Short mmCIF file of C-alpha atoms in Angstrom, two decimals:
data_model
loop_
_atom_site.label_atom_id
_atom_site.label_comp_id
_atom_site.label_asym_id
_atom_site.label_seq_id
_atom_site.Cartn_x
_atom_site.Cartn_y
_atom_site.Cartn_z
CA MET A 1 40.92 113.00 119.47
CA TRP A 2 39.68 116.53 119.02
CA GLN A 3 41.85 119.62 118.93
CA LEU A 4 40.39 122.36 121.13
CA ASP A 5 39.96 126.04 120.42
CA SER A 6 40.02 127.35 123.98
CA PRO A 7 38.92 130.77 125.28
CA VAL A 8 41.04 133.33 127.11
CA ARG A 9 39.65 135.33 130.04
CA HIS A 10 40.91 138.90 130.19
CA TYR A 11 40.70 139.85 133.88
CA PRO A 12 42.51 143.00 135.10
CA TRP A 13 44.97 141.03 137.28
CA GLY A 14 46.27 138.97 134.37
CA SER A 15 49.72 138.94 132.77
CA ARG A 16 50.32 140.53 129.37
CA THR A 17 53.14 138.10 128.56
CA VAL A 18 52.77 134.54 129.94
CA ILE A 19 49.71 133.32 128.02
CA PRO A 20 50.47 135.35 124.86
CA ASP A 21 53.97 133.78 124.84
CA LEU A 22 52.45 130.32 125.32
CA LEU A 23 50.02 130.88 122.43
CA GLY A 24 52.62 132.44 120.12
CA LEU A 25 50.87 135.82 120.12
CA PRO A 26 52.48 139.29 120.21
CA SER A 27 53.92 139.93 123.67
CA PRO A 28 53.41 142.00 125.71
CA ALA A 29 49.75 142.03 124.67
CA ASP A 30 47.54 145.10 124.58
CA GLU A 31 45.39 143.70 127.41
CA PRO A 32 45.92 141.29 130.31
CA TYR A 33 45.57 137.56 129.57
CA ALA A 34 44.54 136.10 132.94
CA GLU A 35 43.29 132.57 132.23
CA LEU A 36 43.21 130.09 129.36
CA TRP A 37 40.26 127.70 129.85
CA MET A 38 40.36 124.14 128.48
CA GLY A 39 37.21 122.17 129.11
CA ALA A 40 33.44 122.21 128.90
CA HIS A 41 32.41 124.81 131.47
CA PRO A 42 29.16 126.32 130.11
CA ASP A 43 30.36 129.89 130.71
CA ALA A 44 33.28 129.50 128.29
CA PRO A 45 33.57 126.02 126.73
CA SER A 46 36.37 125.01 124.41
CA ARG A 47 35.23 124.65 120.81
CA LEU A 48 35.77 121.83 118.35
CA ALA A 49 36.89 122.34 114.73
CA ASP A 50 33.28 122.72 113.53
CA GLY A 51 32.51 125.34 116.19
CA THR A 52 30.55 123.01 118.47
CA GLY A 53 31.09 123.61 122.18
CA LEU A 54 32.72 120.71 124.00
CA ASP A 55 29.89 120.88 126.54
CA VAL A 56 27.31 120.38 123.78
CA ALA A 57 29.24 117.47 122.27
CA ILE A 58 29.51 115.75 125.66
CA ALA A 59 25.82 116.25 126.46
CA ALA A 60 24.92 114.64 123.12
CA ASP A 61 26.80 111.38 123.86
CA PRO A 62 28.05 111.29 127.46
CA ASP A 63 28.55 107.51 127.66
CA LEU A 64 30.89 107.55 124.67
CA LEU A 65 32.87 110.69 125.56
CA LEU A 66 32.94 110.47 129.37
CA GLY A 67 32.57 106.72 129.78
CA PRO A 68 29.67 105.11 131.69
CA VAL A 69 31.42 105.29 135.08
CA VAL A 70 32.13 109.04 134.88
CA HIS A 71 28.67 109.69 133.38
CA GLN A 72 26.98 107.86 136.24
CA ARG A 73 29.08 109.60 138.91
CA PHE A 74 28.97 113.19 137.59
CA GLY A 75 26.15 113.35 135.07
CA ALA A 76 26.42 114.41 131.43
CA ARG A 77 29.18 116.96 132.03
CA LEU A 78 32.96 117.05 132.16
CA PRO A 79 33.61 117.20 135.92
CA PHE A 80 36.87 119.15 135.69
CA LEU A 81 38.22 122.32 134.10
CA MET A 82 41.88 122.87 133.19
CA LYS A 83 43.34 126.37 133.08
CA VAL A 84 46.58 128.22 132.61
CA LEU A 85 46.46 130.99 135.23
CA ALA A 86 48.86 133.95 134.93
CA ALA A 87 48.76 136.68 137.58
CA ASP A 88 50.65 139.95 137.49
CA ARG A 89 48.49 141.31 140.32
CA PRO A 90 46.84 139.61 143.30
CA LEU A 91 43.50 137.87 142.99
CA SER A 92 40.80 138.32 145.62
CA LEU A 93 40.85 136.49 148.94
CA GLN A 94 38.35 133.69 148.41
CA ALA A 95 37.07 130.31 149.50
CA HIS A 96 34.92 127.61 147.92
CA PRO A 97 32.05 125.56 149.42
CA THR A 98 31.65 121.85 150.01
CA THR A 99 29.19 119.99 147.80
CA ALA A 100 26.54 120.05 150.56
CA GLN A 101 27.02 123.81 151.10
CA ALA A 102 26.88 124.47 147.36
CA GLU A 103 23.70 122.42 146.93
CA ALA A 104 21.96 124.21 149.82
CA GLY A 105 23.12 127.69 148.79
CA PHE A 106 22.26 127.18 145.14
CA ALA A 107 18.78 125.86 145.96
CA ALA A 108 18.09 128.80 148.28
CA GLU A 109 19.12 131.40 145.70
CA GLU A 110 17.17 129.63 142.95
CA ALA A 111 14.07 129.62 145.20
CA ALA A 112 14.60 133.32 145.91
CA GLY A 113 14.62 134.02 142.17
CA ILE A 114 18.07 135.66 142.11
CA PRO A 115 19.32 135.65 138.49
CA ARG A 116 22.49 133.63 138.02
CA ASP A 117 24.25 136.61 136.44
CA ASP A 118 23.29 138.96 139.30
CA PRO A 119 26.51 140.42 140.78
CA THR A 120 25.15 139.76 144.28
CA ARG A 121 24.55 136.08 143.51
CA THR A 122 26.81 133.84 145.62
CA PHE A 123 26.17 130.27 144.43
CA LYS A 124 26.27 129.90 140.64
CA ASP A 125 25.85 126.12 140.65
CA ALA A 126 25.41 123.17 143.02
CA CYS A 127 29.00 121.89 142.86
CA HIS A 128 32.08 122.10 145.02
CA LYS A 129 35.32 123.61 143.64
CA PRO A 130 38.50 122.02 145.00
CA GLU A 131 41.52 122.89 142.88
CA ILE A 132 45.22 122.25 142.34
CA LEU A 133 47.79 124.66 140.92
CA VAL A 134 51.14 123.44 139.57
CA ALA A 135 53.62 126.31 139.21
CA ILE A 136 55.18 126.86 135.77
CA THR A 137 56.89 130.06 136.98
CA PRO A 138 57.63 131.02 140.61
CA VAL A 139 54.27 131.53 142.33
CA GLU A 140 53.39 133.38 145.53
CA ALA A 141 50.08 132.86 147.27
CA LEU A 142 48.16 133.32 150.49
CA CYS A 143 46.90 129.90 151.47
CA GLY A 144 45.03 128.95 154.63
CA PHE A 145 45.54 130.39 158.10
CA ARG A 146 48.99 130.26 159.68
CA PRO A 147 49.28 128.92 163.25
CA VAL A 148 47.40 131.24 165.63
CA GLU A 149 50.47 131.82 167.81
CA GLU A 150 52.36 132.98 164.74
CA SER A 151 49.52 135.31 163.73
CA LEU A 152 49.40 136.83 167.22
CA HIS A 153 53.12 137.52 167.05
CA CYS A 154 52.84 138.98 163.53
CA LEU A 155 50.06 141.36 164.59
CA ALA A 156 51.56 142.30 167.96
CA LYS A 157 54.93 143.11 166.41
CA LEU A 158 53.32 146.07 164.60
CA GLN A 159 52.48 147.66 168.00
CA LEU A 160 49.36 149.42 166.76
CA PRO A 161 46.49 150.42 169.07
CA GLU A 162 44.13 149.98 166.09
CA LEU A 163 44.96 146.24 166.10
CA LYS A 164 44.18 145.64 169.79
CA PRO A 165 40.54 144.51 169.20
CA THR A 166 41.67 142.02 166.54
CA ILE A 167 44.48 140.69 168.73
CA ALA A 168 42.09 140.35 171.65
CA ALA A 169 39.52 138.50 169.54
CA LEU A 170 42.21 136.19 168.14
CA ALA A 171 43.66 135.45 171.59
CA ARG A 172 40.25 134.90 173.15
CA GLY A 173 38.28 133.12 170.44
CA GLY A 174 40.76 132.17 167.73
CA LEU A 175 40.29 132.78 164.03
CA ARG A 176 36.55 132.10 164.23
CA ALA A 177 36.28 135.25 166.37
CA ALA A 178 38.95 137.44 164.74
CA ILE A 179 38.01 137.11 161.06
CA PRO A 180 34.30 138.04 161.42
CA GLN A 181 35.31 140.91 163.71
CA LEU A 182 37.48 142.36 160.92
CA LEU A 183 34.96 141.81 158.15
CA ALA A 184 32.19 143.48 160.16
CA LEU A 185 34.10 146.75 160.82
CA SER A 186 32.58 150.01 159.64
CA ALA A 187 34.10 151.69 156.60
CA ARG A 188 35.67 154.40 158.76
CA ARG A 189 37.34 151.93 161.12
CA ARG A 190 38.50 149.80 158.19
CA ASP A 191 40.17 152.80 156.59
CA SER A 192 42.06 153.84 159.71
CA LEU A 193 43.07 150.26 160.56
CA VAL A 194 44.33 149.35 157.07
CA THR A 195 46.19 152.64 156.69
CA ALA A 196 47.92 152.17 160.05
CA VAL A 197 48.84 148.55 159.28
CA ALA A 198 50.18 149.38 155.82
CA ASN A 199 52.29 152.28 157.07
CA ARG A 200 53.79 150.31 159.95
CA ALA A 201 54.39 147.25 157.76
CA ALA A 202 56.24 149.45 155.25
CA GLU A 203 58.45 150.77 158.05
CA PHE A 204 59.56 147.23 158.97
CA VAL A 205 60.26 146.46 155.31
CA ALA A 206 62.27 149.67 154.89
CA ALA A 207 64.29 148.75 157.99
CA HIS A 208 65.05 145.31 156.45
CA ASP A 209 63.72 143.54 159.54
CA PRO A 210 63.74 139.92 158.33
CA GLU A 211 60.96 138.61 160.57
CA PHE A 212 57.67 138.53 158.61
CA ILE A 213 59.27 140.76 155.95
CA ASN A 214 57.47 139.05 153.06
CA THR A 215 54.15 139.19 154.92
CA TYR A 216 54.60 142.88 155.70
CA ARG A 217 55.77 143.69 152.18
CA TRP A 218 52.65 142.17 150.69
CA ALA A 219 50.38 143.89 153.24
CA ALA A 220 51.80 147.28 152.25
CA THR A 221 51.48 146.42 148.56
CA LEU A 222 47.91 145.15 148.86
CA ALA A 223 46.85 148.29 150.73
CA GLU A 224 47.95 150.40 147.76
CA SER A 225 45.51 148.59 145.48
CA TYR A 226 42.77 148.01 148.07
CA PRO A 227 42.78 150.87 150.61
CA GLY A 228 40.45 150.21 153.50
CA ASP A 229 40.06 146.52 152.62
CA PRO A 230 40.10 144.21 155.68
CA GLY A 231 41.75 141.57 153.48
CA VAL A 232 44.99 143.49 154.02
CA VAL A 233 44.87 142.66 157.73
CA ILE A 234 43.59 139.13 157.12
CA SER A 235 46.63 138.55 154.90
CA LEU A 236 48.83 138.90 158.01
CA MET A 237 47.13 135.79 159.41
CA CYS A 238 47.53 133.69 156.25
CA ASN A 239 50.32 131.37 155.24
CA HIS A 240 52.54 132.93 152.58
CA LEU A 241 53.39 130.20 150.12
CA LYS A 242 56.18 130.27 147.54
CA LEU A 243 56.09 127.60 144.84
CA ALA A 244 59.01 126.81 142.56
CA PRO A 245 58.19 125.52 139.06
CA GLY A 246 56.94 121.94 139.35
CA GLU A 247 55.68 122.37 142.91
CA ALA A 248 51.95 122.44 143.57
CA VAL A 249 49.31 123.32 146.13
CA PHE A 250 45.91 121.69 146.63
CA LEU A 251 43.07 123.91 147.87
CA PRO A 252 40.16 122.04 149.50
CA ALA A 253 36.74 123.44 150.37
CA GLY A 254 36.84 126.23 152.95
CA ASN A 255 40.49 127.16 152.39
CA LEU A 256 40.91 130.95 152.31
CA HIS A 257 43.41 131.78 149.58
CA ALA A 258 44.60 134.31 147.04
CA TYR A 259 47.17 133.91 144.29
CA LEU A 260 49.49 136.91 144.48
CA SER A 261 51.79 136.50 141.49
CA GLY A 262 53.06 133.94 139.03
CA ALA A 263 51.68 131.40 136.59
CA GLY A 264 50.64 127.78 136.74
CA VAL A 265 48.52 125.00 135.31
CA GLU A 266 45.36 124.77 137.38
CA VAL A 267 42.80 121.96 137.43
CA MET A 268 39.58 122.21 139.41
CA ALA A 269 36.15 120.74 139.75
CA SER A 270 34.01 122.41 137.09
CA SER A 271 32.24 125.02 139.20
CA ASP A 272 32.00 128.79 139.47
CA ASN A 273 31.27 129.03 143.20
CA VAL A 274 33.60 131.71 144.60
CA LEU A 275 32.95 133.36 147.96
CA ARG A 276 35.13 136.44 148.32
CA GLY A 277 36.46 137.76 151.59
CA GLY A 278 38.57 140.75 150.60
CA LEU A 279 41.04 142.31 148.17
CA THR A 280 38.20 142.89 145.75
CA THR A 281 35.65 145.43 144.57
CA LYS A 282 33.14 142.64 143.92
CA HIS A 283 30.29 141.50 146.16
CA VAL A 284 31.24 139.99 149.54
CA ASP A 285 28.56 137.82 151.15
CA LEU A 286 29.81 137.91 154.74
CA ALA A 287 27.33 135.40 156.16
CA ALA A 288 27.93 132.85 153.38
CA LEU A 289 31.70 133.26 153.59
CA ILE A 290 31.76 132.68 157.36
CA GLU A 291 29.58 129.60 156.84
CA VAL A 292 32.01 127.96 154.38
CA LEU A 293 35.39 129.07 155.82
CA ASP A 294 37.66 126.48 157.36
CA PHE A 295 39.06 128.22 160.44
CA SER A 296 41.65 125.58 161.24
CA ASP A 297 45.22 126.85 161.36
CA GLY A 298 48.57 125.38 160.42
CA LYS A 299 51.06 125.13 157.59
CA VAL A 300 49.80 124.18 154.13
CA PRO A 301 51.86 121.44 152.49
CA VAL A 302 53.60 121.99 149.18
CA LEU A 303 52.82 119.05 146.89
CA HIS A 304 55.50 117.24 144.93
CA PRO A 305 54.62 114.77 142.19
CA VAL A 306 55.01 111.01 142.33
CA LEU A 307 55.82 108.72 139.44
CA GLY A 308 52.62 107.37 137.93
CA PRO A 309 51.29 106.01 134.62
CA GLY A 310 52.34 108.42 131.87
CA GLY A 311 54.51 110.72 133.97
CA LEU A 312 54.65 112.70 137.21
CA ARG A 313 51.28 112.62 138.93
CA TYR A 314 49.98 115.09 141.55
CA PRO A 315 47.72 113.06 143.88
CA VAL A 316 44.62 114.84 145.21
CA PRO A 317 41.93 113.58 147.64
CA VAL A 318 38.99 114.09 145.22
CA ASP A 319 37.77 112.09 142.24
CA ASP A 320 36.61 115.03 140.08
CA PHE A 321 40.08 115.41 138.58
CA ASP A 322 43.60 114.02 138.37
CA LEU A 323 46.67 115.81 136.98
CA THR A 324 49.87 114.40 135.46
CA ARG A 325 52.89 116.13 133.91
CA CYS A 326 54.05 114.01 130.98
CA GLN A 327 57.58 114.37 129.62
CA VAL A 328 57.20 112.99 126.10
CA ASP A 329 60.28 111.69 124.28
CA VAL A 330 60.91 110.92 120.62
CA ALA A 331 59.80 107.32 121.23
CA PRO A 332 55.98 107.07 121.61
CA GLY A 333 54.55 106.76 125.11
CA VAL A 334 51.07 105.44 125.95
CA LEU A 335 48.65 107.96 127.49
CA THR A 336 45.43 105.91 127.40
CA THR A 337 43.19 106.29 130.47
CA ALA A 338 39.79 104.93 131.45
CA GLY A 339 38.25 108.41 131.70
CA PRO A 340 38.12 111.47 129.44
CA GLN A 341 41.33 113.48 129.02
CA VAL A 342 42.32 117.05 128.27
CA LEU A 343 45.95 117.31 127.10
CA LEU A 344 47.82 120.65 127.07
CA CYS A 345 51.23 121.09 125.42
CA THR A 346 53.41 123.63 127.26
CA GLU A 347 56.82 122.85 125.72
CA GLY A 348 57.95 121.49 122.35
CA THR A 349 55.63 119.76 119.87
CA ALA A 350 53.66 116.60 120.65
CA VAL A 351 52.23 114.23 118.06
CA LEU A 352 49.23 112.31 119.38
CA ALA A 353 48.39 109.04 117.68
CA GLY A 354 45.10 107.15 117.94
CA PRO A 355 42.73 104.96 115.94
CA ASP A 356 41.52 107.97 113.92
CA GLY A 357 45.00 109.18 112.94
CA GLU A 358 47.47 111.72 114.28
CA LEU A 359 47.04 115.14 115.85
CA VAL A 360 49.90 117.63 116.25
CA LEU A 361 49.88 119.79 119.38
CA GLU A 362 52.11 122.81 119.19
CA ARG A 363 53.05 124.75 122.32
CA GLY A 364 49.92 126.28 123.85
CA SER A 365 47.46 123.98 122.08
CA SER A 366 45.25 121.33 123.65
CA ALA A 367 43.11 118.33 122.78
CA PHE A 368 40.20 116.30 124.17
CA VAL A 369 40.49 112.52 124.17
CA PRO A 370 37.27 110.51 124.83
CA ALA A 371 37.19 107.98 127.65
CA GLY A 372 39.24 104.87 127.03
CA SER A 373 40.40 105.92 123.56
CA PRO A 374 43.83 104.41 122.77
CA VAL A 375 46.30 107.28 122.46
CA SER A 376 50.08 107.60 122.42
CA ALA A 377 52.33 110.66 122.16
CA ARG A 378 55.79 111.38 120.89
CA GLY A 379 57.81 114.57 121.23
CA PRO A 380 60.01 115.93 122.55
CA ALA A 381 57.36 117.86 124.46
CA VAL A 382 55.81 118.48 127.87
CA LEU A 383 52.13 117.67 128.22
CA TYR A 384 49.83 118.28 131.18
CA ARG A 385 47.06 115.69 131.31
CA ALA A 386 43.83 116.25 133.21
CA THR A 387 41.41 113.36 133.69
CA THR A 388 39.15 112.14 136.49
CA GLY A 389 40.30 110.30 139.59
CA LEU A 390 37.91 107.41 138.99
#
């Protein structure tokens, strides 16, 4: 068992309280703490006690640390990344590619000689990036496209001439016609459209009209931060999801989404492929985004855990990762798994016991457990355990 020294990412949308509180640091912090990364992603790997990156340690002995099955399936790398994500402001509207799309896009950009740190680079690696977020505070998010009939009603209710082309495209050709039409608008038309939508949405909110009130409230709010951004209008066609602590959402390839507020434990395939579609000042690759977007519509299910080995497990349809919430009591409980594990303590103090001794995890600390290593834990504490689905 190795205790991890894990990096924090300070993005502008982050919270100044959630992660500092978790880590026992002064709160509110002087800068936003957006994400705490626990894993072996080469951009920001967790470090071991001697300063070695977890990615380097795994590459040196992948059969021992990952296990032969995981090594054969994913190569000499940890296939998942665990994060604590804490948002005080909305993230960008984004989607992630399938493995086949990522491999093709990555190969094309490598052949074109585009540096991997170029801000216009779209595919940073050849991997897909499905993810799950389990709320630890109330979370709001845009997630997938709501039913088309609902979107038509939401847009038409605003009674804006500026929206007529979008409504016509949506009615005639569905989301596959309406979304590209919005993203391709000129800067001048974007400005007038988003301004009109934000103003009218604010009027409905001020009048306390309950229908679509949360959708309209967020549209008006997003327009303040991103004037002229077509993502404001696209948000009207997205499902607005509210997660209570303990509830989760799984985001497959092609799902257009944006976390709006709140904090959660997130586990994803270890990739950095993000294709943005709005609510951002960063590069938007329109052609690549349209290629990877899933234009199907409908409600997105909220995931609830099921009882599994070690605790409450959140089943996902991929084998890159698996996530369990473990309520650890004073009596030791077995946490041994066939694959590698990352364990994060979010409440209390956990004492991990294995063949090489004991390791104490205080709130906010994490550990890496090699594949198949016998390990038990006693608390009281709450641990989140990420491993593979193999």
